[in-house]
Amino acid sequence: METRHTSNTVKETNVLGFYGIFKILGFKRIFCSTWVEISSVFLTFSLILIFFFLNLNPFDFLVELKSLILNLLPSIIGFSLAGYALVVGFVQAGMLNRITEPLLSGKDNFSLYQKMSAAFAMNIILQIIGLLIAIFIHILIIIDENNHKFILADSFVKFINWMGFLIISYWFFLSLLLTVQIVLNIFGFSQLHQYLINKDKLNKNKSDGH
């Protein structure tokens, strides 16, 4: 079977682990350029402004949001992993041969399959980071509630509450919106599958003289 890959491009694109994900996607695409990150930042700061102008206690909402993340996010991560397994593992052979070819975008020689896989992996990693942050905040609250009070100035405590509120809000919105993005990715993958199958049918009809 013909391919546009060479021995050099095969070695160049055979990257693993966190380094591989960052190399395939790039820092900018992961953190700065998608609607998910932009929307999460917008929603977070909108929520902070509402709490600030209404003079609400951010700690109360931080505790509630932390509990919500701990209850919801494990199930969301399970859904994301199932979607990842579906896209990466259950691909028709003919389609796989096509989407593993290099895109030749001028920047790298990674294939569509690699970019899709890296995007899925990064989405799940970010959701896991959100869960770990919620667990860390939960542990701090337990320590504080069990008579191990942190001796800090009131102004500093208020600052910490607002920072915790900001962080937990951002990762909450990010995790939810990443789930939407994963659904869109699965839908896009199914549409690509549909397109390639129909294209093969058209090519077969042309070769048969129909």
Short mmCIF file of C-alpha atoms in Angstrom, two decimals:
data_model
loop_
_atom_site.label_atom_id
_atom_site.label_comp_id
_atom_site.label_asym_id
_atom_site.label_seq_id
_atom_site.Cartn_x
_atom_site.Cartn_y
_atom_site.Cartn_z
CA MET A 1 0.00 0.00 0.00
CA GLU A 2 1.36 3.43 -0.99
CA THR A 3 2.08 6.06 1.63
CA ARG A 4 3.44 9.58 1.82
CA HIS A 5 5.42 8.63 4.90
CA THR A 6 9.18 8.17 4.76
CA SER A 7 11.46 6.51 7.28
CA ASN A 8 12.33 9.98 8.60
CA THR A 9 8.72 11.08 9.07
CA VAL A 10 7.86 7.80 10.78
CA LYS A 11 10.67 8.36 13.30
CA GLU A 12 9.78 12.05 13.67
CA THR A 13 6.10 11.40 14.40
CA ASN A 14 6.63 8.42 16.73
CA VAL A 15 6.42 10.48 19.93
CA LEU A 16 5.03 9.22 23.23
CA GLY A 17 3.81 10.44 26.61
CA PHE A 18 3.15 14.03 27.61
CA TYR A 19 5.92 15.19 25.28
CA GLY A 20 4.16 13.53 22.35
CA ILE A 21 0.82 15.17 23.14
CA PHE A 22 2.40 18.63 23.46
CA LYS A 23 4.43 18.17 20.28
CA ILE A 24 1.43 17.03 18.24
CA LEU A 25 -0.98 19.71 19.48
CA GLY A 26 1.33 22.55 20.47
CA PHE A 27 1.10 24.69 23.61
CA LYS A 28 -1.04 27.38 21.98
CA ARG A 29 -3.69 24.99 20.74
CA ILE A 30 -3.93 23.28 24.14
CA PHE A 31 -4.28 26.34 26.35
CA CYS A 32 -5.03 29.45 24.31
CA SER A 33 -6.83 28.90 21.04
CA THR A 34 -9.94 26.76 21.59
CA TRP A 35 -13.43 27.96 22.42
CA VAL A 36 -13.39 25.76 25.55
CA GLU A 37 -10.59 27.67 27.30
CA ILE A 38 -11.90 31.07 26.19
CA SER A 39 -15.46 30.27 27.32
CA SER A 40 -14.21 28.88 30.65
CA VAL A 41 -12.25 32.07 31.38
CA PHE A 42 -15.25 34.23 30.41
CA LEU A 43 -17.71 32.26 32.57
CA THR A 44 -15.31 32.21 35.53
CA PHE A 45 -14.71 35.95 35.57
CA SER A 46 -18.42 36.63 34.99
CA LEU A 47 -19.22 34.52 38.05
CA ILE A 48 -16.55 36.28 40.11
CA LEU A 49 -17.91 39.70 39.15
CA ILE A 50 -21.42 38.64 40.15
CA PHE A 51 -20.22 37.44 43.56
CA PHE A 52 -18.08 40.53 44.07
CA PHE A 53 -20.81 43.07 43.28
CA LEU A 54 -23.44 41.16 45.28
CA ASN A 55 -20.97 40.87 48.16
CA LEU A 56 -21.46 37.10 48.43
CA ASN A 57 -19.16 34.78 50.33
CA PRO A 58 -16.93 32.94 47.82
CA PHE A 59 -16.01 30.23 50.34
CA ASP A 60 -19.58 28.90 50.54
CA PHE A 61 -19.76 28.53 46.77
CA LEU A 62 -16.24 27.06 46.67
CA VAL A 63 -17.34 24.28 49.04
CA GLU A 64 -20.49 23.55 47.02
CA LEU A 65 -18.65 23.59 43.70
CA LYS A 66 -15.91 21.34 45.07
CA SER A 67 -18.53 18.79 46.16
CA LEU A 68 -20.25 19.01 42.78
CA ILE A 69 -16.97 18.33 40.96
CA LEU A 70 -16.15 15.37 43.20
CA ASN A 71 -19.59 13.88 42.51
CA LEU A 72 -19.85 14.57 38.78
CA LEU A 73 -16.34 14.56 37.35
CA PRO A 74 -15.49 10.85 37.86
CA SER A 75 -18.53 9.92 35.75
CA ILE A 76 -17.63 12.55 33.15
CA ILE A 77 -14.08 11.22 32.95
CA GLY A 78 -15.48 7.70 32.49
CA PHE A 79 -17.60 8.95 29.59
CA SER A 80 -14.57 10.70 28.07
CA LEU A 81 -12.45 7.54 28.33
CA ALA A 82 -15.21 5.52 26.65
CA GLY A 83 -15.35 8.06 23.82
CA TYR A 84 -11.58 7.99 23.49
CA ALA A 85 -11.54 4.20 23.30
CA LEU A 86 -14.31 4.29 20.68
CA VAL A 87 -12.49 6.73 18.41
CA VAL A 88 -9.00 5.28 18.77
CA GLY A 89 -9.75 1.59 18.97
CA PHE A 90 -12.74 0.96 16.71
CA VAL A 91 -11.71 2.32 13.33
CA GLN A 92 -12.49 0.61 10.02
CA ALA A 93 -9.26 -0.56 8.35
CA GLY A 94 -9.75 1.36 5.12
CA MET A 95 -10.45 4.56 7.01
CA LEU A 96 -7.47 4.00 9.29
CA ASN A 97 -5.16 3.73 6.30
CA ARG A 98 -6.31 7.15 5.12
CA ILE A 99 -6.31 9.11 8.36
CA THR A 100 -2.85 7.85 9.37
CA GLU A 101 -1.27 9.60 6.39
CA PRO A 102 0.66 12.83 7.17
CA LEU A 103 -1.39 16.01 6.75
CA LEU A 104 1.61 17.86 5.30
CA SER A 105 0.41 21.17 6.65
CA GLY A 106 3.86 22.71 6.34
CA LYS A 107 4.44 22.64 10.10
CA ASP A 108 4.67 18.94 10.86
CA ASN A 109 4.05 15.48 9.44
CA PHE A 110 1.53 14.29 11.97
CA SER A 111 -1.61 12.56 10.74
CA LEU A 112 -5.24 13.38 11.41
CA TYR A 113 -5.44 10.22 13.51
CA GLN A 114 -2.57 11.40 15.72
CA LYS A 115 -4.05 14.88 16.14
CA MET A 116 -7.47 13.48 17.05
CA SER A 117 -5.96 11.01 19.51
CA ALA A 118 -3.78 13.70 21.13
CA ALA A 119 -6.75 16.07 21.44
CA PHE A 120 -8.84 13.40 23.16
CA ALA A 121 -5.97 12.50 25.50
CA MET A 122 -5.35 16.14 26.43
CA ASN A 123 -9.04 16.74 27.14
CA ILE A 124 -9.13 13.80 29.54
CA ILE A 125 -5.87 14.85 31.23
CA LEU A 126 -7.29 18.34 31.84
CA GLN A 127 -10.44 16.84 33.36
CA ILE A 128 -8.30 14.67 35.66
CA ILE A 129 -6.32 17.76 36.72
CA GLY A 130 -9.63 19.43 37.61
CA LEU A 131 -10.57 16.43 39.74
CA LEU A 132 -7.19 16.45 41.51
CA ILE A 133 -7.56 20.17 42.29
CA ALA A 134 -11.00 19.51 43.80
CA ILE A 135 -9.57 16.66 45.91
CA PHE A 136 -6.73 18.93 47.13
CA ILE A 137 -9.19 21.67 48.12
CA HIS A 138 -11.38 19.05 49.82
CA ILE A 139 -8.39 17.87 51.92
CA LEU A 140 -7.57 21.46 52.94
CA ILE A 141 -11.16 22.04 54.05
CA ILE A 142 -11.14 18.79 56.08
CA ILE A 143 -7.91 19.88 57.81
CA ASP A 144 -9.44 23.27 58.56
CA GLU A 145 -12.67 21.77 59.93
CA ASN A 146 -10.86 19.37 62.25
CA ASN A 147 -9.55 22.07 64.58
CA HIS A 148 -6.34 22.55 62.63
CA LYS A 149 -7.10 26.17 61.92
CA PHE A 150 -4.60 28.02 59.79
CA ILE A 151 -3.42 31.12 61.64
CA LEU A 152 -3.62 33.72 58.91
CA ALA A 153 -4.60 37.35 58.64
CA ASP A 154 -8.25 37.93 57.70
CA SER A 155 -7.26 39.77 54.53
CA PHE A 156 -5.06 36.87 53.45
CA VAL A 157 -7.81 34.36 54.19
CA LYS A 158 -10.18 36.39 52.05
CA PHE A 159 -7.62 36.47 49.24
CA ILE A 160 -7.17 32.68 49.46
CA ASN A 161 -10.94 32.16 49.34
CA TRP A 162 -11.24 34.29 46.21
CA MET A 163 -8.28 32.54 44.55
CA GLY A 164 -9.71 29.12 45.43
CA PHE A 165 -13.08 30.25 44.09
CA LEU A 166 -11.44 31.40 40.86
CA ILE A 167 -9.46 28.18 40.38
CA ILE A 168 -12.29 25.77 41.20
CA SER A 169 -14.75 27.74 39.03
CA TYR A 170 -12.41 27.70 36.04
CA TRP A 171 -11.77 23.96 36.24
CA PHE A 172 -15.47 23.28 36.78
CA PHE A 173 -16.47 25.14 33.61
CA LEU A 174 -13.49 23.73 31.72
CA SER A 175 -14.37 20.13 32.62
CA LEU A 176 -18.00 20.57 31.59
CA LEU A 177 -17.16 22.29 28.30
CA LEU A 178 -14.49 19.69 27.51
CA THR A 179 -17.28 17.10 27.69
CA VAL A 180 -19.17 19.08 25.05
CA GLN A 181 -16.00 19.23 22.96
CA ILE A 182 -15.53 15.47 23.25
CA VAL A 183 -19.11 14.93 22.04
CA LEU A 184 -18.41 17.24 19.09
CA ASN A 185 -15.18 15.33 18.37
CA ILE A 186 -17.03 12.00 18.34
CA PHE A 187 -19.70 13.47 16.05
CA GLY A 188 -17.03 14.89 13.74
CA PHE A 189 -15.32 11.51 13.64
CA SER A 190 -18.57 9.79 12.71
CA GLN A 191 -19.16 12.34 9.96
CA LEU A 192 -15.65 11.72 8.61
CA HIS A 193 -16.34 8.00 8.63
CA GLN A 194 -19.60 8.60 6.74
CA TYR A 195 -17.85 10.82 4.20
CA LEU A 196 -15.05 8.36 3.45
CA ILE A 197 -17.44 5.41 3.09
CA ASN A 198 -19.66 7.35 0.67
CA LYS A 199 -16.60 8.54 -1.26
CA ASP A 200 -15.47 4.93 -1.66
CA LYS A 201 -18.93 4.03 -2.96
CA LEU A 202 -18.80 6.85 -5.51
CA ASN A 203 -15.32 5.81 -6.65
CA LYS A 204 -16.52 2.22 -7.02
CA ASN A 205 -19.50 3.34 -9.10
CA LYS A 206 -17.19 5.34 -11.39
CA SER A 207 -14.83 2.40 -11.82
CA ASP A 208 -17.81 0.14 -12.64
CA GLY A 209 -19.02 2.65 -15.22
CA HIS A 210 -22.21 3.72 -13.40
#
